[in-house]
Coordinates of C-alpha atoms and ligand atoms in Angstrom, one line a residue:
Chain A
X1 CA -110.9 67.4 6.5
X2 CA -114.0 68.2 3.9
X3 CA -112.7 69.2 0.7
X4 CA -114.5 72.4 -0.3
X5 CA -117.2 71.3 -3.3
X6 CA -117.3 75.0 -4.7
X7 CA -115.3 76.8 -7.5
X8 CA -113.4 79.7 -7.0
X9 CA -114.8 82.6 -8.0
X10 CA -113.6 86.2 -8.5
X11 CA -115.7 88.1 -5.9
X12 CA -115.1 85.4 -2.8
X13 CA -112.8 85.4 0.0
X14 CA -110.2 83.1 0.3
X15 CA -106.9 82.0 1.9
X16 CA -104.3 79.2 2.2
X17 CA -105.6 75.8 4.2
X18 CA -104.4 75.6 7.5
X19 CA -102.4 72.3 7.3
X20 CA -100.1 73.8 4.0
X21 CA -96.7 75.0 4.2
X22 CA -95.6 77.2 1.6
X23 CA -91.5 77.2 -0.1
X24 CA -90.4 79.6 -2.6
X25 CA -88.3 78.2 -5.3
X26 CA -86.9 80.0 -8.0
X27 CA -89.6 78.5 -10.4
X28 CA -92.4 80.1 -8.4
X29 CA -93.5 77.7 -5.2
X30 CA -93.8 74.0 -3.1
X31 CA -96.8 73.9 -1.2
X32 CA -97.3 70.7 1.1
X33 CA -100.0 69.8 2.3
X34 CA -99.8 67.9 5.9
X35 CA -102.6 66.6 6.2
X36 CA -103.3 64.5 2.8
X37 CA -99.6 64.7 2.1
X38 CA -100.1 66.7 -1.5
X39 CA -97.2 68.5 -3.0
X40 CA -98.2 71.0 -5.1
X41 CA -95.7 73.0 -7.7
X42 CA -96.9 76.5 -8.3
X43 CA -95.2 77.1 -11.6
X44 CA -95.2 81.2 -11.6
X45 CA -94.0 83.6 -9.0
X46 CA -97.3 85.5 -9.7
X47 CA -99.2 82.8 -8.5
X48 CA -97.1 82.5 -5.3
X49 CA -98.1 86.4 -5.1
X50 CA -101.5 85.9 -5.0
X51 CA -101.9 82.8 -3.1
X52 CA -99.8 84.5 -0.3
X53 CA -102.3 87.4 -0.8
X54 CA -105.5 85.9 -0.3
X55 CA -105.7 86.0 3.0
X56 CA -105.5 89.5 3.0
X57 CA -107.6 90.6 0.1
X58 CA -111.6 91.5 0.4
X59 CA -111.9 88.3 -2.9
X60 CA -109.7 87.1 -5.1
X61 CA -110.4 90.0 -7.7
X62 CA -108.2 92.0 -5.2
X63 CA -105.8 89.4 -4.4
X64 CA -105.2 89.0 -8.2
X65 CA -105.1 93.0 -8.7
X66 CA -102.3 93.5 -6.0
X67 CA -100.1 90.8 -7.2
X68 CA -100.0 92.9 -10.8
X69 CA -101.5 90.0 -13.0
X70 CA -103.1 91.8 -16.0
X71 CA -107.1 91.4 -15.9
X72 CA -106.5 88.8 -19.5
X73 CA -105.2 86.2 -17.5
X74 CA -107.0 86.2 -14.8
X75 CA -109.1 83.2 -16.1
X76 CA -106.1 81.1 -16.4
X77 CA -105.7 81.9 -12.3
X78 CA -109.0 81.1 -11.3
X79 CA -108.4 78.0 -13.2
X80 CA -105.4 77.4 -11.0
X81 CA -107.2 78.5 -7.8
X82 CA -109.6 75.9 -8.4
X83 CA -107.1 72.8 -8.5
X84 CA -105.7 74.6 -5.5
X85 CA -109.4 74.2 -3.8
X86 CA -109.6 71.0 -5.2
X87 CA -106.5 69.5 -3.3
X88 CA -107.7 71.5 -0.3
X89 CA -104.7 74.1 -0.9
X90 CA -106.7 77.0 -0.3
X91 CA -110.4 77.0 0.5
X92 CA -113.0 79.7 1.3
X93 CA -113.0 82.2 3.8
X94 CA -116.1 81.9 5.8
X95 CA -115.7 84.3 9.0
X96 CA -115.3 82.2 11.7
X97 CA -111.5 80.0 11.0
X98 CA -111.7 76.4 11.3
X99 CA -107.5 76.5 12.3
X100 CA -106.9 72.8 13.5
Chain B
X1 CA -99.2 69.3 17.6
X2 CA -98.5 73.0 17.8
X3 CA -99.9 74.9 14.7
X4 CA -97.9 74.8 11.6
X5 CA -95.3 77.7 10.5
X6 CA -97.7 78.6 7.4
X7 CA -96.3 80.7 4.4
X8 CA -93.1 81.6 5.9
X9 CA -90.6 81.8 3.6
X10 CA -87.4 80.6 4.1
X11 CA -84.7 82.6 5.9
X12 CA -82.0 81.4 4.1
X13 CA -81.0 82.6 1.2
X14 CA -80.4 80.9 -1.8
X15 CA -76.8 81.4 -3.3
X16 CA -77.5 78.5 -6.2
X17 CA -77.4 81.0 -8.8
X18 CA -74.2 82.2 -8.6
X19 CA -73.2 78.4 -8.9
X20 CA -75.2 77.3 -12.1
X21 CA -75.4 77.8 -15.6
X22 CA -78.6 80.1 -15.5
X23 CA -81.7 78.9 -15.0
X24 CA -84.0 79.3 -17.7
X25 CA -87.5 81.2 -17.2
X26 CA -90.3 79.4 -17.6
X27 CA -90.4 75.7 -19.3
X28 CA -91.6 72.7 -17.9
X29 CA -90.8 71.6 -14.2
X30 CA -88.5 68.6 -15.5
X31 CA -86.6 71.4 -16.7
X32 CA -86.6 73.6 -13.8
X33 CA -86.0 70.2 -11.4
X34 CA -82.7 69.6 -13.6
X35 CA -81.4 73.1 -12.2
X36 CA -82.1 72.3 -8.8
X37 CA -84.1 73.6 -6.0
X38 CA -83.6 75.0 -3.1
X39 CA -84.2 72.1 -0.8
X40 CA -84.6 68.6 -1.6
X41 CA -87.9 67.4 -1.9
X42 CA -87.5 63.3 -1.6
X43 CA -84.8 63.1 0.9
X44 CA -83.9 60.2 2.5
X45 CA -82.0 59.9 5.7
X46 CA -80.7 56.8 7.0
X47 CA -80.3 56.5 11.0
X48 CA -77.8 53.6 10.7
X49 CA -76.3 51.2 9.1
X50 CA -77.7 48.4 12.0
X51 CA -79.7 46.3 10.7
X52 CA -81.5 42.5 12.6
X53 CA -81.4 41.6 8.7
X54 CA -78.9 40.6 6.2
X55 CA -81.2 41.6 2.7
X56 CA -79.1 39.7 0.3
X57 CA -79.7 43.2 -2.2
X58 CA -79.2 45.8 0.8
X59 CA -78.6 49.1 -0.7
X60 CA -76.6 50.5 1.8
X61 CA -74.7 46.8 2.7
X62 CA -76.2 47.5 6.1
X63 CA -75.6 45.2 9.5
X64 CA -73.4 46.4 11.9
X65 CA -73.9 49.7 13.6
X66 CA -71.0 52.5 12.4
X67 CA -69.5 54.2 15.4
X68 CA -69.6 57.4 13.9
X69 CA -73.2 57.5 13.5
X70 CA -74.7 60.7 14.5
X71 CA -75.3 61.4 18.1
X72 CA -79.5 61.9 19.3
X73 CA -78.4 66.0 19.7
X74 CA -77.0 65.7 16.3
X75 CA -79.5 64.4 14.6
X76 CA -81.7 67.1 16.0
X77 CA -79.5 69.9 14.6
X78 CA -80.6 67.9 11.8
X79 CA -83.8 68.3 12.1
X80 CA -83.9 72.0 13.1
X81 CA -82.1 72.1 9.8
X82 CA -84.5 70.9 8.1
X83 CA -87.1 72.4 9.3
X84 CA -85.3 76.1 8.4
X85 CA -84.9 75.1 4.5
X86 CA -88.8 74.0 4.9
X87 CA -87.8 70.1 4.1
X88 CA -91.3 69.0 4.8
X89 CA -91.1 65.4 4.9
X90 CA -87.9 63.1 5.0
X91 CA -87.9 59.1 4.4
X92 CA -86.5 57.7 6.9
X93 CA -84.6 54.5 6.6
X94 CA -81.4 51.8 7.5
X95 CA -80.8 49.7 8.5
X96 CA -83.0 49.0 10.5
X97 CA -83.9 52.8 11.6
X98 CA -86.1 51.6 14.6
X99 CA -83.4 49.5 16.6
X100 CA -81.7 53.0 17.0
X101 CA -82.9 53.4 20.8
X102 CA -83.8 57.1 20.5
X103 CA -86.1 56.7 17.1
X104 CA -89.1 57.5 18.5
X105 CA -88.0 60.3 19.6
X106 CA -86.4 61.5 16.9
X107 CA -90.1 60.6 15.0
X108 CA -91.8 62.9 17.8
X109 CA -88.7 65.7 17.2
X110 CA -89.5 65.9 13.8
X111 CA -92.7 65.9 13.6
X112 CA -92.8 68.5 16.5
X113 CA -90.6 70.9 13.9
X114 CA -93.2 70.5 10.9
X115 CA -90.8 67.6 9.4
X116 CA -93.3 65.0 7.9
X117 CA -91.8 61.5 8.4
X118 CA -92.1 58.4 6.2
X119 CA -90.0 55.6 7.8
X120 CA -89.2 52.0 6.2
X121 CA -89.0 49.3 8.4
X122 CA -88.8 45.5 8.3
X123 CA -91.3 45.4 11.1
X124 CA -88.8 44.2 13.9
X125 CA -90.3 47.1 16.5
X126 CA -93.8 47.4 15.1
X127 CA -95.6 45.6 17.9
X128 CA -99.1 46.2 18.8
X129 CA -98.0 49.0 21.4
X130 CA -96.1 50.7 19.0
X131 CA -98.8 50.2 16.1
X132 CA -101.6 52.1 18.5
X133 CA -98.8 55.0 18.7
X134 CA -98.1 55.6 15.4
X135 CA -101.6 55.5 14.4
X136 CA -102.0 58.4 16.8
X137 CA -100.1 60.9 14.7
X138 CA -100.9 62.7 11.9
X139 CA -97.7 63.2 10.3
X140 CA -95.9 60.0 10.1
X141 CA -95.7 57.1 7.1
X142 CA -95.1 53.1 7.7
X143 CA -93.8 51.6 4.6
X144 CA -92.8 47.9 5.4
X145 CA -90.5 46.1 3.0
X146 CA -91.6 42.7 1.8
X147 CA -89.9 41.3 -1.4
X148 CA -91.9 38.3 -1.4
X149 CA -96.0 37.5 -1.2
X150 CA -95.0 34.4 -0.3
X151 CA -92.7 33.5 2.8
X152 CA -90.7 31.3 0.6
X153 CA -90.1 34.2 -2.2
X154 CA -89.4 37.2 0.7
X155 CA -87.1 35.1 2.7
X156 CA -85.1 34.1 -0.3
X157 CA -83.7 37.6 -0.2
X158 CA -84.7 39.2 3.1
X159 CA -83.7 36.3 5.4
X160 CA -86.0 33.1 6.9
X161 CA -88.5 34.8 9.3
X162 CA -88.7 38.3 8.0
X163 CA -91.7 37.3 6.0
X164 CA -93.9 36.6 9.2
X165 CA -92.3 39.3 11.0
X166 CA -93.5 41.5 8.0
X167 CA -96.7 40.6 8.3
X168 CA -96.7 40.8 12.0
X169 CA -96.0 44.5 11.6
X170 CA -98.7 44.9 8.8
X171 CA -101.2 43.2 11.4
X172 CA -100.7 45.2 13.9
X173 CA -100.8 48.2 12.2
X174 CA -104.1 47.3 10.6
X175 CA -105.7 46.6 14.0
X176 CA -104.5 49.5 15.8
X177 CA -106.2 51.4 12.8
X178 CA -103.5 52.6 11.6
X179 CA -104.2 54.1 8.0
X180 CA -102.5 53.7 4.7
X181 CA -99.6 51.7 5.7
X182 CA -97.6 51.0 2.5
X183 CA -95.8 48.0 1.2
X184 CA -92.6 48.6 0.0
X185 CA -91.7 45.5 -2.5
X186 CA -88.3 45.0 -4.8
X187 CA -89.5 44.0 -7.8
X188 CA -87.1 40.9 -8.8
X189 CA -87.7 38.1 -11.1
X190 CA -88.5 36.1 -8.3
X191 CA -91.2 37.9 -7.1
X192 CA -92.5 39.8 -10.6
X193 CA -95.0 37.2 -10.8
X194 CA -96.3 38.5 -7.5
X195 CA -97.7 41.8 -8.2
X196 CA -101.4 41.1 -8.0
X197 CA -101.2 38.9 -5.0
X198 CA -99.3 42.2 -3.5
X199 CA -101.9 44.2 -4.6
X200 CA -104.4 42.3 -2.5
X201 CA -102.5 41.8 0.4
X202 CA -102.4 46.1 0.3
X203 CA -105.9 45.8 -0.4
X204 CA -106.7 43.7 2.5
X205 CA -104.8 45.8 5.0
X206 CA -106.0 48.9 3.8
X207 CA -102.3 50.1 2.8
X208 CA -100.7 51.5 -0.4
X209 CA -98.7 49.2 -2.6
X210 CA -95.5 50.6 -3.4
X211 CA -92.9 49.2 -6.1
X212 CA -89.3 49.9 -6.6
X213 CA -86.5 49.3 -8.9
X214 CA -83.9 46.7 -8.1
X215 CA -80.7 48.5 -8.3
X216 CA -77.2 47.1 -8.5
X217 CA -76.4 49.3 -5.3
X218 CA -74.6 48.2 -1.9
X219 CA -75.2 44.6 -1.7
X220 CA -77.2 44.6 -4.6
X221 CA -74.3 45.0 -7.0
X222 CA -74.1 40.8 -5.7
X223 CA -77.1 39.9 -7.0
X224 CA -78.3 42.2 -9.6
X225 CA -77.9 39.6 -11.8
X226 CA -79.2 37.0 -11.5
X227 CA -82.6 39.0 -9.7
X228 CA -83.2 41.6 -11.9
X229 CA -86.0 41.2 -14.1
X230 CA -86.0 39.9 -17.3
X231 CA -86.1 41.8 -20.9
X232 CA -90.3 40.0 -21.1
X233 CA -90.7 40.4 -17.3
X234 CA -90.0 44.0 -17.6
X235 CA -92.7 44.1 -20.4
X236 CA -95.1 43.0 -18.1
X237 CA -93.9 45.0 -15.0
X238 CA -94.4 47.9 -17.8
X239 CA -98.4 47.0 -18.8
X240 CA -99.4 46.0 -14.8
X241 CA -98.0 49.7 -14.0
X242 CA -99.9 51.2 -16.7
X243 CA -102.9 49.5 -15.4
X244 CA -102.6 49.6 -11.9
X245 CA -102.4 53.4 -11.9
X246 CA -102.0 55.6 -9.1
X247 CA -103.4 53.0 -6.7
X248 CA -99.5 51.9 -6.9
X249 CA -96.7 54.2 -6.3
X250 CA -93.2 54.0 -8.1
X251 CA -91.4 56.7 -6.9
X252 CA -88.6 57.1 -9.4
X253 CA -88.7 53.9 -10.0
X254 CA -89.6 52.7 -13.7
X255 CA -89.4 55.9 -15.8
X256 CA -86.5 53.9 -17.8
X257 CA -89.3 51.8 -19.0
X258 CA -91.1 54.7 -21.1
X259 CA -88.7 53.2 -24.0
X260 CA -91.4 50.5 -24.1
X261 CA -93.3 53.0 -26.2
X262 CA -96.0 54.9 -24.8
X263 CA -94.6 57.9 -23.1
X264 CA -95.6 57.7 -19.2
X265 CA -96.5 60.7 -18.0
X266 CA -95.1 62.4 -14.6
X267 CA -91.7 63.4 -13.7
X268 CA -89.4 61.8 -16.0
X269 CA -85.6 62.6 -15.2
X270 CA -82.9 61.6 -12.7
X271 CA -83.2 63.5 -9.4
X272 CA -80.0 62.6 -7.9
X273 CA -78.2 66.1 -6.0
X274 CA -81.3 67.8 -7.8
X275 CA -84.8 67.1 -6.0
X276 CA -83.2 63.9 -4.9
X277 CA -80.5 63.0 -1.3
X278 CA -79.2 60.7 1.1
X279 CA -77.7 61.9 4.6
X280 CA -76.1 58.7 5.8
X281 CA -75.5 57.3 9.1
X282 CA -72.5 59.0 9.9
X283 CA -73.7 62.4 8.5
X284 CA -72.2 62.6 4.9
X285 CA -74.6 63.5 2.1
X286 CA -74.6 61.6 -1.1
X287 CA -76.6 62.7 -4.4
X288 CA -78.9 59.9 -4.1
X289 CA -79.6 56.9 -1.7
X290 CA -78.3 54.2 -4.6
X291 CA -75.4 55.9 -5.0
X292 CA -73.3 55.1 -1.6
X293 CA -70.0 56.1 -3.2
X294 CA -67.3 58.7 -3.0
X295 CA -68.3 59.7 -6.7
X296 CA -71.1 60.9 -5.1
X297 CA -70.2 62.1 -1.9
X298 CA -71.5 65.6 -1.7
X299 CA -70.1 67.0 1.9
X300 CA -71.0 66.0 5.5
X301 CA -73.6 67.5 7.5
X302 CA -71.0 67.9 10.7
X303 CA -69.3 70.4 8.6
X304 CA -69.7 74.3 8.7
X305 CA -72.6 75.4 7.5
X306 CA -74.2 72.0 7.8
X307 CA -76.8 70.4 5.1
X308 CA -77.9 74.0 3.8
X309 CA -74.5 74.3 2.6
X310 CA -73.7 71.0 0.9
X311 CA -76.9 71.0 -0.7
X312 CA -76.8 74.5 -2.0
X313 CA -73.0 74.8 -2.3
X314 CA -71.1 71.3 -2.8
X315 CA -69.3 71.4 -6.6
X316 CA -70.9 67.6 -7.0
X317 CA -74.3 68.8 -7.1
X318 CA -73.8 71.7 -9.2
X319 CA -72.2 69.6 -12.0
X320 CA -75.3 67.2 -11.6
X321 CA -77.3 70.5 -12.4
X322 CA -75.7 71.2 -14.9
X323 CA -76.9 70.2 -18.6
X324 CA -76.0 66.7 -18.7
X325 CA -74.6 65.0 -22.0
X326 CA -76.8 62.0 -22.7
X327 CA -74.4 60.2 -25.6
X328 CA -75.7 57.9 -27.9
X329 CA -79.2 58.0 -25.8
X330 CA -80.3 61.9 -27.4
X331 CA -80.7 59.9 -30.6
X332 CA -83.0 57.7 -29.2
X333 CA -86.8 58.4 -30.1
X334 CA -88.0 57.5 -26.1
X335 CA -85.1 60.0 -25.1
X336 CA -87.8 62.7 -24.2
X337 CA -89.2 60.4 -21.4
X338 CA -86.4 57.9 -20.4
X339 CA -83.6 60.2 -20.3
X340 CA -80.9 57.4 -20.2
X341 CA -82.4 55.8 -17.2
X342 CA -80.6 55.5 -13.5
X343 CA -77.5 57.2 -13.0
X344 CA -76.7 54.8 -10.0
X345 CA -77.6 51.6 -12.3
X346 CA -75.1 52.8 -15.0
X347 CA -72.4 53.8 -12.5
X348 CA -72.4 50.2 -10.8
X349 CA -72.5 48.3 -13.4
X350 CA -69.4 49.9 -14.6
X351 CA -71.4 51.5 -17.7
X352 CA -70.7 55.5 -18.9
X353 CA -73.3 57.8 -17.4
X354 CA -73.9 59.3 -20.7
X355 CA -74.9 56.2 -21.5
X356 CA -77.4 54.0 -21.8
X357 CA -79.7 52.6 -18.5
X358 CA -78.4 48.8 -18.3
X359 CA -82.3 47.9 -18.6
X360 CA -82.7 49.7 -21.3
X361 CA -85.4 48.3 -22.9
X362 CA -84.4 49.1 -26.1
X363 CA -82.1 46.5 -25.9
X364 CA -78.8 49.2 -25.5
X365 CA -77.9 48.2 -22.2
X366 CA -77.4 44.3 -23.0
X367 CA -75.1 45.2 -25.3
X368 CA -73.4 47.6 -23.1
X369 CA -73.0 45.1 -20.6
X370 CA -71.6 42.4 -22.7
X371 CA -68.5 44.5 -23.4
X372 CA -65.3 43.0 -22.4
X373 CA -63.6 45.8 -20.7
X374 CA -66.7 46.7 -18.3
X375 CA -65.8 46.8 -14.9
X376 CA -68.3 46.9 -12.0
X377 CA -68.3 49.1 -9.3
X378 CA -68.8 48.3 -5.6
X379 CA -69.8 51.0 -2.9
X380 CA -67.3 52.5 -0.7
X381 CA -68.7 51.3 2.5
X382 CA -69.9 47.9 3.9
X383 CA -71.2 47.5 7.2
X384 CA -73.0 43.6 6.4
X385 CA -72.9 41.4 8.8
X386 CA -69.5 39.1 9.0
X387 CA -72.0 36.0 8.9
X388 CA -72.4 34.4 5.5
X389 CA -75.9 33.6 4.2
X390 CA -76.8 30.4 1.7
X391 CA -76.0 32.4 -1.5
X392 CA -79.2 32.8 -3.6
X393 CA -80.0 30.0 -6.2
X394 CA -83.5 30.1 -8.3
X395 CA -87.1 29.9 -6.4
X396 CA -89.6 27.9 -8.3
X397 CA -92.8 30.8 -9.4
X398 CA -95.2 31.0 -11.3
X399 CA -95.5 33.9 -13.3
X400 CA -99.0 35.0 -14.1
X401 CA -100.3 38.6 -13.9
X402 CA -104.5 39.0 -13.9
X403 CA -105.7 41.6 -15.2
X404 CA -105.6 45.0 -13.2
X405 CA -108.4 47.2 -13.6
X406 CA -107.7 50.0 -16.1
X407 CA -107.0 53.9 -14.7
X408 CA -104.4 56.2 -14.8
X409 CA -100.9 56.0 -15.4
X410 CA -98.4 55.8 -12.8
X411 CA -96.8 58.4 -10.8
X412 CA -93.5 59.0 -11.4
X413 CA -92.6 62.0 -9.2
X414 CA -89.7 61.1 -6.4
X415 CA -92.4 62.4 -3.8
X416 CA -95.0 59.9 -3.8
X417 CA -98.4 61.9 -4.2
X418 CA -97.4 64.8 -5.9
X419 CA -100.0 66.2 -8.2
X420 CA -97.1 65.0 -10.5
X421 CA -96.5 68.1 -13.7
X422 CA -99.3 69.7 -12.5
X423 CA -99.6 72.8 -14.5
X424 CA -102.0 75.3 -13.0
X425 CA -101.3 77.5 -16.3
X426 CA -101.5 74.8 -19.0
X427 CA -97.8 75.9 -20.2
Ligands
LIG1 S1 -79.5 57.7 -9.6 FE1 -81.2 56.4 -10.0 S2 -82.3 56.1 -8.1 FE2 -80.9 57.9 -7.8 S3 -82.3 59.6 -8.3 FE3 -81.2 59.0 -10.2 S4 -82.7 57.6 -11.2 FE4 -83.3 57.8 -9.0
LIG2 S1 -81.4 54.2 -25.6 FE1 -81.3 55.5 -23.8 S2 -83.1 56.9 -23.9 FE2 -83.5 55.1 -25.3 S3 -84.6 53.7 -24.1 FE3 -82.4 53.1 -24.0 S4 -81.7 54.1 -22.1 FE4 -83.7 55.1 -22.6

């Protein structure tokens, strides 16, 4: 599977790669990846929020507002987002699914 | 492959919080691993104690089949389990987990209920037929054991023949284009000299060299000492790791050798009933897969309630998530990153917990050894072979290491490509 070469930004489209699997802990989440075997910590409940929100938000400004984190951090998230793309976690939504 | 359950969460709830001292918010994931999760993460699962080999250092003193050992519908209650709690991969081991006749079907079960599988094998059942098979799934992991580069190193300890058959496996495997194979190597003081010529043979087969600890577990309690590396060997095994980088995985392997000075970076901390379990052949679940003994005896997965419930209820593992007292070691300056080393290599060799490791590189654990009144311990099960094996005398090496290309440090995390601490937040 191409890893996406682009950087998250606040007015795209996004949601969770196909091949991840998502567990709540206590600390915030585990997300596997099947396919190249990542594990990935997410290390704040918020983050869970709006990873598990993307899919439904217009971009990730939305998926940031409806998981209540304030508009100062948000750079800190896109930062995260980005490692996220980087390990194929999440990539962009581009209209037609590419679902395995 | 049906299409993956995707951000579920899990149905069952999570009663670990009633159990523990609180958990505190925030702080690093070392700290939030010591409380415990919800699941394990690096679970391994052994199918039986049979075993076509007699390892001199087995850590589960494997051989003869136990009559107990869970039934092919068991083991898929098993599996269902784990698929609830969202286990997503298990290692799979022995014995010899592939002379259990139904193992490749338990391999398609799992991977059928989005459980990842990693199995180790000696090779025995890895023939070109099975090779092409494997290679055809996504989900599943070969790691092939091979404690020796050279035949007459391996089958020192593993027994005359296993090195070719090892290689056999390896072969196959390569040809059926079957990718990123790993090879699983003991490092002893026989074969410490090694690491670059296992490094190549990785290299050549396109698989991931993977290095582990020789613990005085199961059979290895017999041998520990006269195989476990030396105080300068362990020097060595210290600056190849640093240089090798995550091209070579260590699992939980060497974090005791951050005492060596420069702090290695990744998950540093004892996962045992934590992150970290074994669910033996017969079904009972111990805190880790080194330490086979009623100390550590957590529950049984027959039981009411099954796995969920030992792992989220059993007293064992919430003392063992419960701030540990470290003794003499919280005085130590490496403390931070060596946290007293391996709970199971303390408990066998008869040394406190609170302890420290009996590598210790800071020299604690020699002395610790050499007291009068230590007492080994021996696991509470032994399924080897009646058969006695030439015990082991020394093998003529050379030691010499090349020099490894410079990257980044190891990876330390029990799961074996974590993006290890990764901190999307910086805090
Ligand atoms: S007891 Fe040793 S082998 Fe087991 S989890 Fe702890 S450090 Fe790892
Ligand atoms: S004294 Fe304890 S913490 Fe320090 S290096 Fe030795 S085992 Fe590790």
């Amino acid at each position: 599977m191409a890893v996406p070469d682009v950087a998250v930004s606040l007015d795209e489209p996004w949601h969770l790669s196909p091949s991840v699997a998502i567990r709540p802990e206590s600390f915030g989440a585990l997300a596997y990846h099947f396919g190249n075997r990542r594990l990935t910590f997410l290390k704040r409940p918020e983050l869970l929020a709006v990873v598990q929100g993307l899919d439904e938000a217009a971009d990730v400004r939305t998926a940031l507002a409806n998981a209540g984190v304030p508009s100062d951090e948000w750079t800190a998230y896109v930062a995260a987002l980005d490692s996220l793309a980087s390990a194929d976690m999440i990539r962009p939504r581009t209209g037609q699914d590419s679902a395995p | 492959m049906t299409a993956l359950d995707l951000v579920t969460s899990s149905a069952v709830p999570s009663t670990l919080s009633a159990l523990r001292a609180p958990r505190p918010a925030g702080g690093s994931l070392v700290q939030q691993f010591e409380y415990g999760l919800d699941a394990p993460i690096c679970l391994t699962w052994e199918l039986t104690y049979a075993c076509n080999l007699s390892c001199v250092h087995c850590l589960s003193s494997s051989g003869r089949r136990d009559p107990r050992e869970l039934s092919t519908a068991q083991c898929e209650s098993v599996i269902d389990e784990l698929q609830a709690m969202q286990v997503f991969y298990v290692n799979i081991g022995g014995g010899e987990p592939t002379v259990r006749p139904d193992f490749w079907h338990l391999l398609d079960y799992a991977v059928d209920h989005q459980v990842g599988v990693k199995f180790s094998t000696n090779g025995v059942r890895i023939t070109p037929d099975r090779a092409r098979f494997l290679a055809s799934s996504n989900y599943v992991d070969v790691q092939v054991s091979l404690d020796g580069a050279t035949a007459e190193v391996n089958d020192h300890v593993r027994g005359v023949g296993s090195y070719a058959m090892a290689r056999t496996a390896l072969t196959n495997l390569a040809e059926a284009g079957f990718k990123d194979a790993k090879i699983s190597v003991v490092v002893t003081r026989h074969n410490v000299g090694q690491l670059d010529d296992f490094k190549k043979l990785a290299d050549d087969h396109g698989a991931t060299l993977r290095l582990t600890r020789l613990r005085p577990s199961g059979r290895g309690a017999d041998v520990w000492d006269e195989l476990h590396p030396t105080q300068s060997q362990q020097r060595d095994l210290y600056n190849w790791l640093l240089n090798a980088g995550e091209r070579v995985l260590t699992g939980d392997s060497f974090f005791h050798l951050a005492g060596f000075g420069e702090s290695l970076p990744g998950l540093n901390l004892c996962g045992a009933g934590r992150v970290v379990c074994l669910i033996d052949p017969v079904g009972d679940v111990y805190a880790c897969p080194f330490a086979i003994h009623e100390e550590f005896l957590a529950g049984n997965v027959l039981e009411s309630g099954g796995f969920a419930t030992v792992w989220r209820t059993s007293e064992l593992f919430a003392d063992l998530r419960s701030p540990q007292t470290s003794g003499a070691c919280t005085r130590c300056q490496f403390f931070d990153s060596c946290r007293g080393g391996c709970m199971a290599a303390k408990f066998f060799t008869g040394l406190p917990l609170d302890g420290p490791d009996p590598e210790c590189v800071q020299g604690y654990g020699e002395s610790a050894l050499a007291d009068p009144d230590r007492e080994a311990r021996s696991s509470s099960q032994d399924h080897s072979h009646r058969t006695t094996r030439a015990g082991v005398g020394p093998v003529p090496v050379e030691i010499g290491f090349g020099i490894p290309a410079p990257s980044a440090p190891p990876v330390h995390a029990c799961a074996e490509n974590p993006l290890a601490g990764f901190d999307p937040l910086g805090r």
